[in-house]
Amino acid sequence: MHPCPTTYELTSSPSHTDPELQRLLESTWSERHDAGVGFRYHLQIERERIAEGKFHFLILLNCKRLTERRQPQAFQLDAPFDPARFNFTRVDPAEVQLELCSPTPTTILINNSPVTVYHSLVVPDRMGQHAQLLTPAGVRVSFELLLRLPDRRYRIGYNSPGAQASVNHLHLHLLRIDTDLYVQWAELLPVRGIPLLHRLADHLPAQGYCFVLRNPTVELELVCSGLMWLIETLAGRQMAHNLFWTWTHQAEGVEMRAFVFPRVSQCVNKAACSFNAAFLELCGFVSVGEVNDFERLTEEGIVQALREAQGDVYGTLNDVLPVA
């Protein structure tokens, strides 16, 4: 018998954590994973290491994610939703973990080709069939989820079309990462004229921008609207982008950072490959599917790949996002 999804109403305020939400996310994922229901493989990290260097890239070997995952779709930033192609209205009902009722109807699905434990997909308004461009609801629910989960190891990521998104149906990735990543302590420079927005310092591996949220009660609306403005600005310039939400401290929720990594040129997914420059890699977490990549990748090689994938972001956007 396949497990049934649970309907769940989030607590009224994101200023309070919700242990029951976390329990449901983890138990519904584990039940399916342990029973082999919905997953393409049993998650098994074969090897892992920290790359030598100052940024401490975490490199994992997960061969089955390369060989067993669904082949990515090829589509560009302005591609409309196509109901004839695979989308998340077509998933096996057993893949549905939770149906969240508020603040906007949101479906939590297992990621059937997981990178980490509890790797799930967050699909706002699943039946609305939105293309893979972030909406205000998608931005808001990302903050709402992380604010409510007591375990600060949870992160959320997003790949736009042209930036390694593999399905043209609005979704984000929720996953638990047990290792600190360089973006949690990365040096940030204020951006002139935009409250709470910063830019990563030039010496860091990736070029990107970051909204810093310290007081959700006061700042959440401002950060959400600022983040949507930035996303819409990039879309208007046909610039693909990756996003990543993380707490800076795992022991306690001191500060949340929401990163945006623009790309000067879009890429087209033609096939699954061992190393992709997507939201995880840009933030210091590298999952590869081939032993040679696992053994040979260096910090220098990873940084070079990230910079080639992004191009000169700061030069391209200096007219609208100057450093203070």
PDB file of N, CA and C in Angstrom, residues 125-194:
ATOM      1  N   ASP A 125       1.651  26.056  -5.370  1.00  0.00           N
ATOM      2  CA  ASP A 125       0.494  26.044  -6.271  1.00  0.00           C
ATOM      3  C   ASP A 125       0.720  25.052  -7.413  1.00  0.00           C
ATOM      4  N   ARG A 126       0.935  23.788  -7.059  1.00  0.00           N
ATOM      5  CA  ARG A 126       1.323  22.769  -8.037  1.00  0.00           C
ATOM      6  C   ARG A 126       0.330  22.681  -9.199  1.00  0.00           C
ATOM      7  N   MET A 127      -0.960  22.731  -8.913  1.00  0.00           N
ATOM      8  CA  MET A 127      -1.946  22.577  -9.972  1.00  0.00           C
ATOM      9  C   MET A 127      -2.096  23.839 -10.825  1.00  0.00           C
ATOM     10  N   GLY A 128      -1.489  24.935 -10.375  1.00  0.00           N
ATOM     11  CA  GLY A 128      -1.500  26.163 -11.183  1.00  0.00           C
ATOM     12  C   GLY A 128      -0.574  26.103 -12.378  1.00  0.00           C
ATOM     13  N   GLN A 129       0.311  25.110 -12.400  1.00  0.00           N
ATOM     14  CA  GLN A 129       1.172  24.834 -13.546  1.00  0.00           C
ATOM     15  C   GLN A 129       1.985  26.077 -13.972  1.00  0.00           C
ATOM     16  N   HIS A 130       2.784  26.568 -13.051  1.00  0.00           N
ATOM     17  CA  HIS A 130       3.645  27.723 -13.325  1.00  0.00           C
ATOM     18  C   HIS A 130       4.971  27.257 -13.911  1.00  0.00           C
ATOM     19  N   ALA A 131       5.480  27.987 -14.885  1.00  0.00           N
ATOM     20  CA  ALA A 131       6.812  27.711 -15.411  1.00  0.00           C
ATOM     21  C   ALA A 131       7.851  27.949 -14.317  1.00  0.00           C
ATOM     22  N   GLN A 132       9.085  27.505 -14.563  1.00  0.00           N
ATOM     23  CA  GLN A 132      10.147  27.538 -13.559  1.00  0.00           C
ATOM     24  C   GLN A 132      10.758  28.930 -13.424  1.00  0.00           C
ATOM     25  N   LEU A 133       9.917  29.911 -13.139  1.00  0.00           N
ATOM     26  CA  LEU A 133      10.360  31.253 -12.787  1.00  0.00           C
ATOM     27  C   LEU A 133       9.759  31.578 -11.425  1.00  0.00           C
ATOM     28  N   LEU A 134      10.566  32.065 -10.516  1.00  0.00           N
ATOM     29  CA  LEU A 134      10.088  32.286  -9.155  1.00  0.00           C
ATOM     30  C   LEU A 134       8.971  33.323  -9.106  1.00  0.00           C
ATOM     31  N   THR A 135       7.969  33.026  -8.309  1.00  0.00           N
ATOM     32  CA  THR A 135       6.840  33.906  -8.048  1.00  0.00           C
ATOM     33  C   THR A 135       6.968  34.449  -6.627  1.00  0.00           C
ATOM     34  N   PRO A 136       6.206  35.487  -6.271  1.00  0.00           N
ATOM     35  CA  PRO A 136       6.225  35.944  -4.876  1.00  0.00           C
ATOM     36  C   PRO A 136       5.895  34.822  -3.886  1.00  0.00           C
ATOM     37  N   ALA A 137       4.991  33.914  -4.276  1.00  0.00           N
ATOM     38  CA  ALA A 137       4.651  32.800  -3.378  1.00  0.00           C
ATOM     39  C   ALA A 137       5.851  31.874  -3.184  1.00  0.00           C
ATOM     40  N   GLY A 138       6.616  31.644  -4.257  1.00  0.00           N
ATOM     41  CA  GLY A 138       7.791  30.800  -4.148  1.00  0.00           C
ATOM     42  C   GLY A 138       8.858  31.402  -3.258  1.00  0.00           C
ATOM     43  N   VAL A 139       9.045  32.704  -3.364  1.00  0.00           N
ATOM     44  CA  VAL A 139      10.011  33.401  -2.509  1.00  0.00           C
ATOM     45  C   VAL A 139       9.570  33.349  -1.051  1.00  0.00           C
ATOM     46  N   ARG A 140       8.304  33.649  -0.828  1.00  0.00           N
ATOM     47  CA  ARG A 140       7.800  33.741   0.546  1.00  0.00           C
ATOM     48  C   ARG A 140       7.848  32.385   1.260  1.00  0.00           C
ATOM     49  N   VAL A 141       7.420  31.322   0.576  1.00  0.00           N
ATOM     50  CA  VAL A 141       7.363  30.027   1.246  1.00  0.00           C
ATOM     51  C   VAL A 141       8.754  29.518   1.608  1.00  0.00           C
ATOM     52  N   SER A 142       9.775  29.941   0.877  1.00  0.00           N
ATOM     53  CA  SER A 142      11.138  29.530   1.210  1.00  0.00           C
ATOM     54  C   SER A 142      11.545  30.073   2.576  1.00  0.00           C
ATOM     55  N   PHE A 143      11.266  31.342   2.810  1.00  0.00           N
ATOM     56  CA  PHE A 143      11.547  31.908   4.130  1.00  0.00           C
ATOM     57  C   PHE A 143      10.663  31.270   5.198  1.00  0.00           C
ATOM     58  N   GLU A 144       9.376  31.105   4.884  1.00  0.00           N
ATOM     59  CA  GLU A 144       8.437  30.558   5.862  1.00  0.00           C
ATOM     60  C   GLU A 144       8.873  29.169   6.341  1.00  0.00           C
ATOM     61  N   LEU A 145       9.318  28.331   5.414  1.00  0.00           N
ATOM     62  CA  LEU A 145       9.724  26.979   5.797  1.00  0.00           C
ATOM     63  C   LEU A 145      10.965  26.997   6.685  1.00  0.00           C
ATOM     64  N   LEU A 146      12.004  27.723   6.258  1.00  0.00           N
ATOM     65  CA  LEU A 146      13.238  27.701   7.046  1.00  0.00           C
ATOM     66  C   LEU A 146      13.053  28.353   8.411  1.00  0.00           C
ATOM     67  N   LEU A 147      12.212  29.371   8.474  1.00  0.00           N
ATOM     68  CA  LEU A 147      11.962  30.005   9.768  1.00  0.00           C
ATOM     69  C   LEU A 147      11.255  29.055  10.727  1.00  0.00           C
ATOM     70  N   ARG A 148      10.444  28.144  10.203  1.00  0.00           N
ATOM     71  CA  ARG A 148       9.664  27.265  11.058  1.00  0.00           C
ATOM     72  C   ARG A 148      10.395  25.970  11.445  1.00  0.00           C
ATOM     73  N   LEU A 149      11.359  25.543  10.637  1.00  0.00           N
ATOM     74  CA  LEU A 149      12.039  24.281  10.932  1.00  0.00           C
ATOM     75  C   LEU A 149      13.048  24.483  12.068  1.00  0.00           C
ATOM     76  N   PRO A 150      12.918  23.768  13.168  1.00  0.00           N
ATOM     77  CA  PRO A 150      13.841  23.966  14.291  1.00  0.00           C
ATOM     78  C   PRO A 150      15.289  23.634  13.945  1.00  0.00           C
ATOM     79  N   ASP A 151      15.508  22.664  13.058  1.00  0.00           N
ATOM     80  CA  ASP A 151      16.866  22.245  12.700  1.00  0.00           C
ATOM     81  C   ASP A 151      17.423  23.220  11.667  1.00  0.00           C
ATOM     82  N   ARG A 152      18.439  23.968  12.042  1.00  0.00           N
ATOM     83  CA  ARG A 152      18.988  25.015  11.175  1.00  0.00           C
ATOM     84  C   ARG A 152      19.932  24.466  10.117  1.00  0.00           C
ATOM     85  N   ARG A 153      20.055  23.159   9.999  1.00  0.00           N
ATOM     86  CA  ARG A 153      20.838  22.565   8.913  1.00  0.00           C
ATOM     87  C   ARG A 153      20.054  22.511   7.605  1.00  0.00           C
ATOM     88  N   TYR A 154      18.776  22.783   7.652  1.00  0.00           N
ATOM     89  CA  TYR A 154      17.987  22.768   6.413  1.00  0.00           C
ATOM     90  C   TYR A 154      18.310  23.988   5.565  1.00  0.00           C
ATOM     91  N   ARG A 155      18.373  23.764   4.254  1.00  0.00           N
ATOM     92  CA  ARG A 155      18.615  24.851   3.293  1.00  0.00           C
ATOM     93  C   ARG A 155      17.590  24.697   2.164  1.00  0.00           C
ATOM     94  N   ILE A 156      17.429  25.772   1.400  1.00  0.00           N
ATOM     95  CA  ILE A 156      16.555  25.741   0.226  1.00  0.00           C
ATOM     96  C   ILE A 156      17.322  26.316  -0.952  1.00  0.00           C
ATOM     97  N   GLY A 157      17.176  25.688  -2.112  1.00  0.00           N
ATOM     98  CA  GLY A 157      17.853  26.157  -3.317  1.00  0.00           C
ATOM     99  C   GLY A 157      16.914  26.179  -4.502  1.00  0.00           C
ATOM    100  N   TYR A 158      17.324  26.931  -5.516  1.00  0.00           N
ATOM    101  CA  TYR A 158      16.509  27.106  -6.722  1.00  0.00           C
ATOM    102  C   TYR A 158      17.428  27.321  -7.910  1.00  0.00           C
ATOM    103  N   ASN A 159      17.099  26.649  -9.019  1.00  0.00           N
ATOM    104  CA  ASN A 159      17.786  26.858 -10.293  1.00  0.00           C
ATOM    105  C   ASN A 159      16.776  27.376 -11.309  1.00  0.00           C
ATOM    106  N   SER A 160      17.068  28.505 -11.918  1.00  0.00           N
ATOM    107  CA  SER A 160      16.159  29.031 -12.932  1.00  0.00           C
ATOM    108  C   SER A 160      16.374  28.314 -14.252  1.00  0.00           C
ATOM    109  N   PRO A 161      15.455  28.482 -15.212  1.00  0.00           N
ATOM    110  CA  PRO A 161      15.748  28.032 -16.575  1.00  0.00           C
ATOM    111  C   PRO A 161      17.054  28.679 -17.049  1.00  0.00           C
ATOM    112  N   GLY A 162      17.865  27.917 -17.756  1.00  0.00           N
ATOM    113  CA  GLY A 162      19.147  28.433 -18.211  1.00  0.00           C
ATOM    114  C   GLY A 162      20.222  28.422 -17.147  1.00  0.00           C
ATOM    115  N   ALA A 163      19.897  27.863 -15.950  1.00  0.00           N
ATOM    116  CA  ALA A 163      20.866  27.794 -14.847  1.00  0.00           C
ATOM    117  C   ALA A 163      20.766  26.439 -14.162  1.00  0.00           C
ATOM    118  N   GLN A 164      20.609  25.395 -14.983  1.00  0.00           N
ATOM    119  CA  GLN A 164      20.587  23.999 -14.542  1.00  0.00           C
ATOM    120  C   GLN A 164      19.248  23.531 -13.999  1.00  0.00           C
ATOM    121  N   ALA A 165      18.162  24.300 -14.155  1.00  0.00           N
ATOM    122  CA  ALA A 165      16.846  23.749 -13.839  1.00  0.00           C
ATOM    123  C   ALA A 165      16.569  22.588 -14.784  1.00  0.00           C
ATOM    124  N   SER A 166      15.974  21.528 -14.265  1.00  0.00           N
ATOM    125  CA  SER A 166      15.790  20.331 -15.083  1.00  0.00           C
ATOM    126  C   SER A 166      14.335  20.066 -15.464  1.00  0.00           C
ATOM    127  N   VAL A 167      13.384  20.754 -14.823  1.00  0.00           N
ATOM    128  CA  VAL A 167      11.962  20.601 -15.136  1.00  0.00           C
ATOM    129  C   VAL A 167      11.339  21.991 -15.176  1.00  0.00           C
ATOM    130  N   ASN A 168      10.597  22.302 -16.241  1.00  0.00           N
ATOM    131  CA  ASN A 168      10.000  23.633 -16.384  1.00  0.00           C
ATOM    132  C   ASN A 168       8.644  23.694 -15.689  1.00  0.00           C
ATOM    133  N   HIS A 169       8.689  23.483 -14.383  1.00  0.00           N
ATOM    134  CA  HIS A 169       7.511  23.595 -13.521  1.00  0.00           C
ATOM    135  C   HIS A 169       8.024  24.109 -12.184  1.00  0.00           C
ATOM    136  N   LEU A 170       7.486  25.217 -11.710  1.00  0.00           N
ATOM    137  CA  LEU A 170       8.038  25.917 -10.558  1.00  0.00           C
ATOM    138  C   LEU A 170       8.265  24.984  -9.366  1.00  0.00           C
ATOM    139  N   HIS A 171       9.531  24.913  -8.939  1.00  0.00           N
ATOM    140  CA  HIS A 171       9.878  24.105  -7.783  1.00  0.00           C
ATOM    141  C   HIS A 171      11.187  24.593  -7.185  1.00  0.00           C
ATOM    142  N   LEU A 172      11.345  24.333  -5.894  1.00  0.00           N
ATOM    143  CA  LEU A 172      12.579  24.605  -5.168  1.00  0.00           C
ATOM    144  C   LEU A 172      12.995  23.321  -4.465  1.00  0.00           C
ATOM    145  N   HIS A 173      14.239  23.292  -4.003  1.00  0.00           N
ATOM    146  CA  HIS A 173      14.789  22.116  -3.335  1.00  0.00           C
ATOM    147  C   HIS A 173      14.961  22.407  -1.846  1.00  0.00           C
ATOM    148  N   LEU A 174      14.426  21.538  -1.024  1.00  0.00           N
ATOM    149  CA  LEU A 174      14.632  21.591   0.421  1.00  0.00           C
ATOM    150  C   LEU A 174      15.508  20.406   0.801  1.00  0.00           C
ATOM    151  N   LEU A 175      16.619  20.673   1.487  1.00  0.00           N
ATOM    152  CA  LEU A 175      17.515  19.569   1.847  1.00  0.00           C
ATOM    153  C   LEU A 175      18.298  19.919   3.102  1.00  0.00           C
ATOM    154  N   ARG A 176      18.695  18.883   3.805  1.00  0.00           N
ATOM    155  CA  ARG A 176      19.492  19.082   5.018  1.00  0.00           C
ATOM    156  C   ARG A 176      20.959  18.864   4.672  1.00  0.00           C
ATOM    157  N   ILE A 177      21.780  19.833   5.005  1.00  0.00           N
ATOM    158  CA  ILE A 177      23.221  19.743   4.770  1.00  0.00           C
ATOM    159  C   ILE A 177      23.903  19.872   6.126  1.00  0.00           C
ATOM    160  N   ASP A 178      24.641  18.855   6.516  1.00  0.00           N
ATOM    161  CA  ASP A 178      25.197  18.793   7.868  1.00  0.00           C
ATOM    162  C   ASP A 178      26.538  19.500   8.014  1.00  0.00           C
ATOM    163  N   THR A 179      27.078  20.003   6.906  1.00  0.00           N
ATOM    164  CA  THR A 179      28.402  20.629   6.907  1.00  0.00           C
ATOM    165  C   THR A 179      28.262  22.132   6.688  1.00  0.00           C
ATOM    166  N   ASP A 180      29.089  22.921   7.370  1.00  0.00           N
ATOM    167  CA  ASP A 180      29.129  24.360   7.104  1.00  0.00           C
ATOM    168  C   ASP A 180      29.641  24.608   5.684  1.00  0.00           C
ATOM    169  N   LEU A 181      29.081  25.609   5.024  1.00  0.00           N
ATOM    170  CA  LEU A 181      29.503  26.003   3.688  1.00  0.00           C
ATOM    171  C   LEU A 181      30.085  27.411   3.731  1.00  0.00           C
ATOM    172  N   TYR A 182      30.967  27.725   2.769  1.00  0.00           N
ATOM    173  CA  TYR A 182      31.665  29.006   2.834  1.00  0.00           C
ATOM    174  C   TYR A 182      30.708  30.196   2.796  1.00  0.00           C
ATOM    175  N   VAL A 183      29.537  30.049   2.159  1.00  0.00           N
ATOM    176  CA  VAL A 183      28.614  31.187   2.066  1.00  0.00           C
ATOM    177  C   VAL A 183      28.054  31.594   3.424  1.00  0.00           C
ATOM    178  N   GLN A 184      28.118  30.708   4.409  1.00  0.00           N
ATOM    179  CA  GLN A 184      27.606  31.056   5.731  1.00  0.00           C
ATOM    180  C   GLN A 184      28.465  32.103   6.424  1.00  0.00           C
ATOM    181  N   TRP A 185      29.748  32.114   6.108  1.00  0.00           N
ATOM    182  CA  TRP A 185      30.641  33.088   6.745  1.00  0.00           C
ATOM    183  C   TRP A 185      31.287  34.031   5.739  1.00  0.00           C
ATOM    184  N   ALA A 186      30.856  33.987   4.490  1.00  0.00           N
ATOM    185  CA  ALA A 186      31.476  34.797   3.436  1.00  0.00           C
ATOM    186  C   ALA A 186      31.336  36.289   3.719  1.00  0.00           C
ATOM    187  N   GLU A 187      32.388  37.028   3.367  1.00  0.00           N
ATOM    188  CA  GLU A 187      32.387  38.489   3.532  1.00  0.00           C
ATOM    189  C   GLU A 187      31.387  39.111   2.560  1.00  0.00           C
ATOM    190  N   LEU A 188      30.548  40.027   3.089  1.00  0.00           N
ATOM    191  CA  LEU A 188      29.527  40.693   2.287  1.00  0.00           C
ATOM    192  C   LEU A 188      29.764  42.201   2.285  1.00  0.00           C
ATOM    193  N   LEU A 189      29.509  42.823   1.141  1.00  0.00           N
ATOM    194  CA  LEU A 189      29.659  44.275   0.979  1.00  0.00           C
ATOM    195  C   LEU A 189      28.290  44.881   0.703  1.00  0.00           C
ATOM    196  N   PRO A 190      27.900  45.945   1.413  1.00  0.00           N
ATOM    197  CA  PRO A 190      26.575  46.534   1.189  1.00  0.00           C
ATOM    198  C   PRO A 190      26.417  47.055  -0.245  1.00  0.00           C
ATOM    199  N   VAL A 191      25.225  46.881  -0.804  1.00  0.00           N
ATOM    200  CA  VAL A 191      24.888  47.442  -2.109  1.00  0.00           C
ATOM    201  C   VAL A 191      24.182  48.775  -1.878  1.00  0.00           C
ATOM    202  N   ARG A 192      24.631  49.798  -2.577  1.00  0.00           N
ATOM    203  CA  ARG A 192      24.138  51.151  -2.346  1.00  0.00           C
ATOM    204  C   ARG A 192      22.663  51.291  -2.741  1.00  0.00           C
ATOM    205  N   GLY A 193      21.875  51.829  -1.829  1.00  0.00           N
ATOM    206  CA  GLY A 193      20.503  52.213  -2.144  1.00  0.00           C
ATOM    207  C   GLY A 193      19.457  51.128  -1.995  1.00  0.00           C
ATOM    208  N   ILE A 194      19.852  49.898  -1.621  1.00  0.00           N
ATOM    209  CA  ILE A 194      18.879  48.812  -1.492  1.00  0.00           C
ATOM    210  C   ILE A 194      19.010  48.210  -0.095  1.00  0.00           C
TER     211      ILE A 194
END
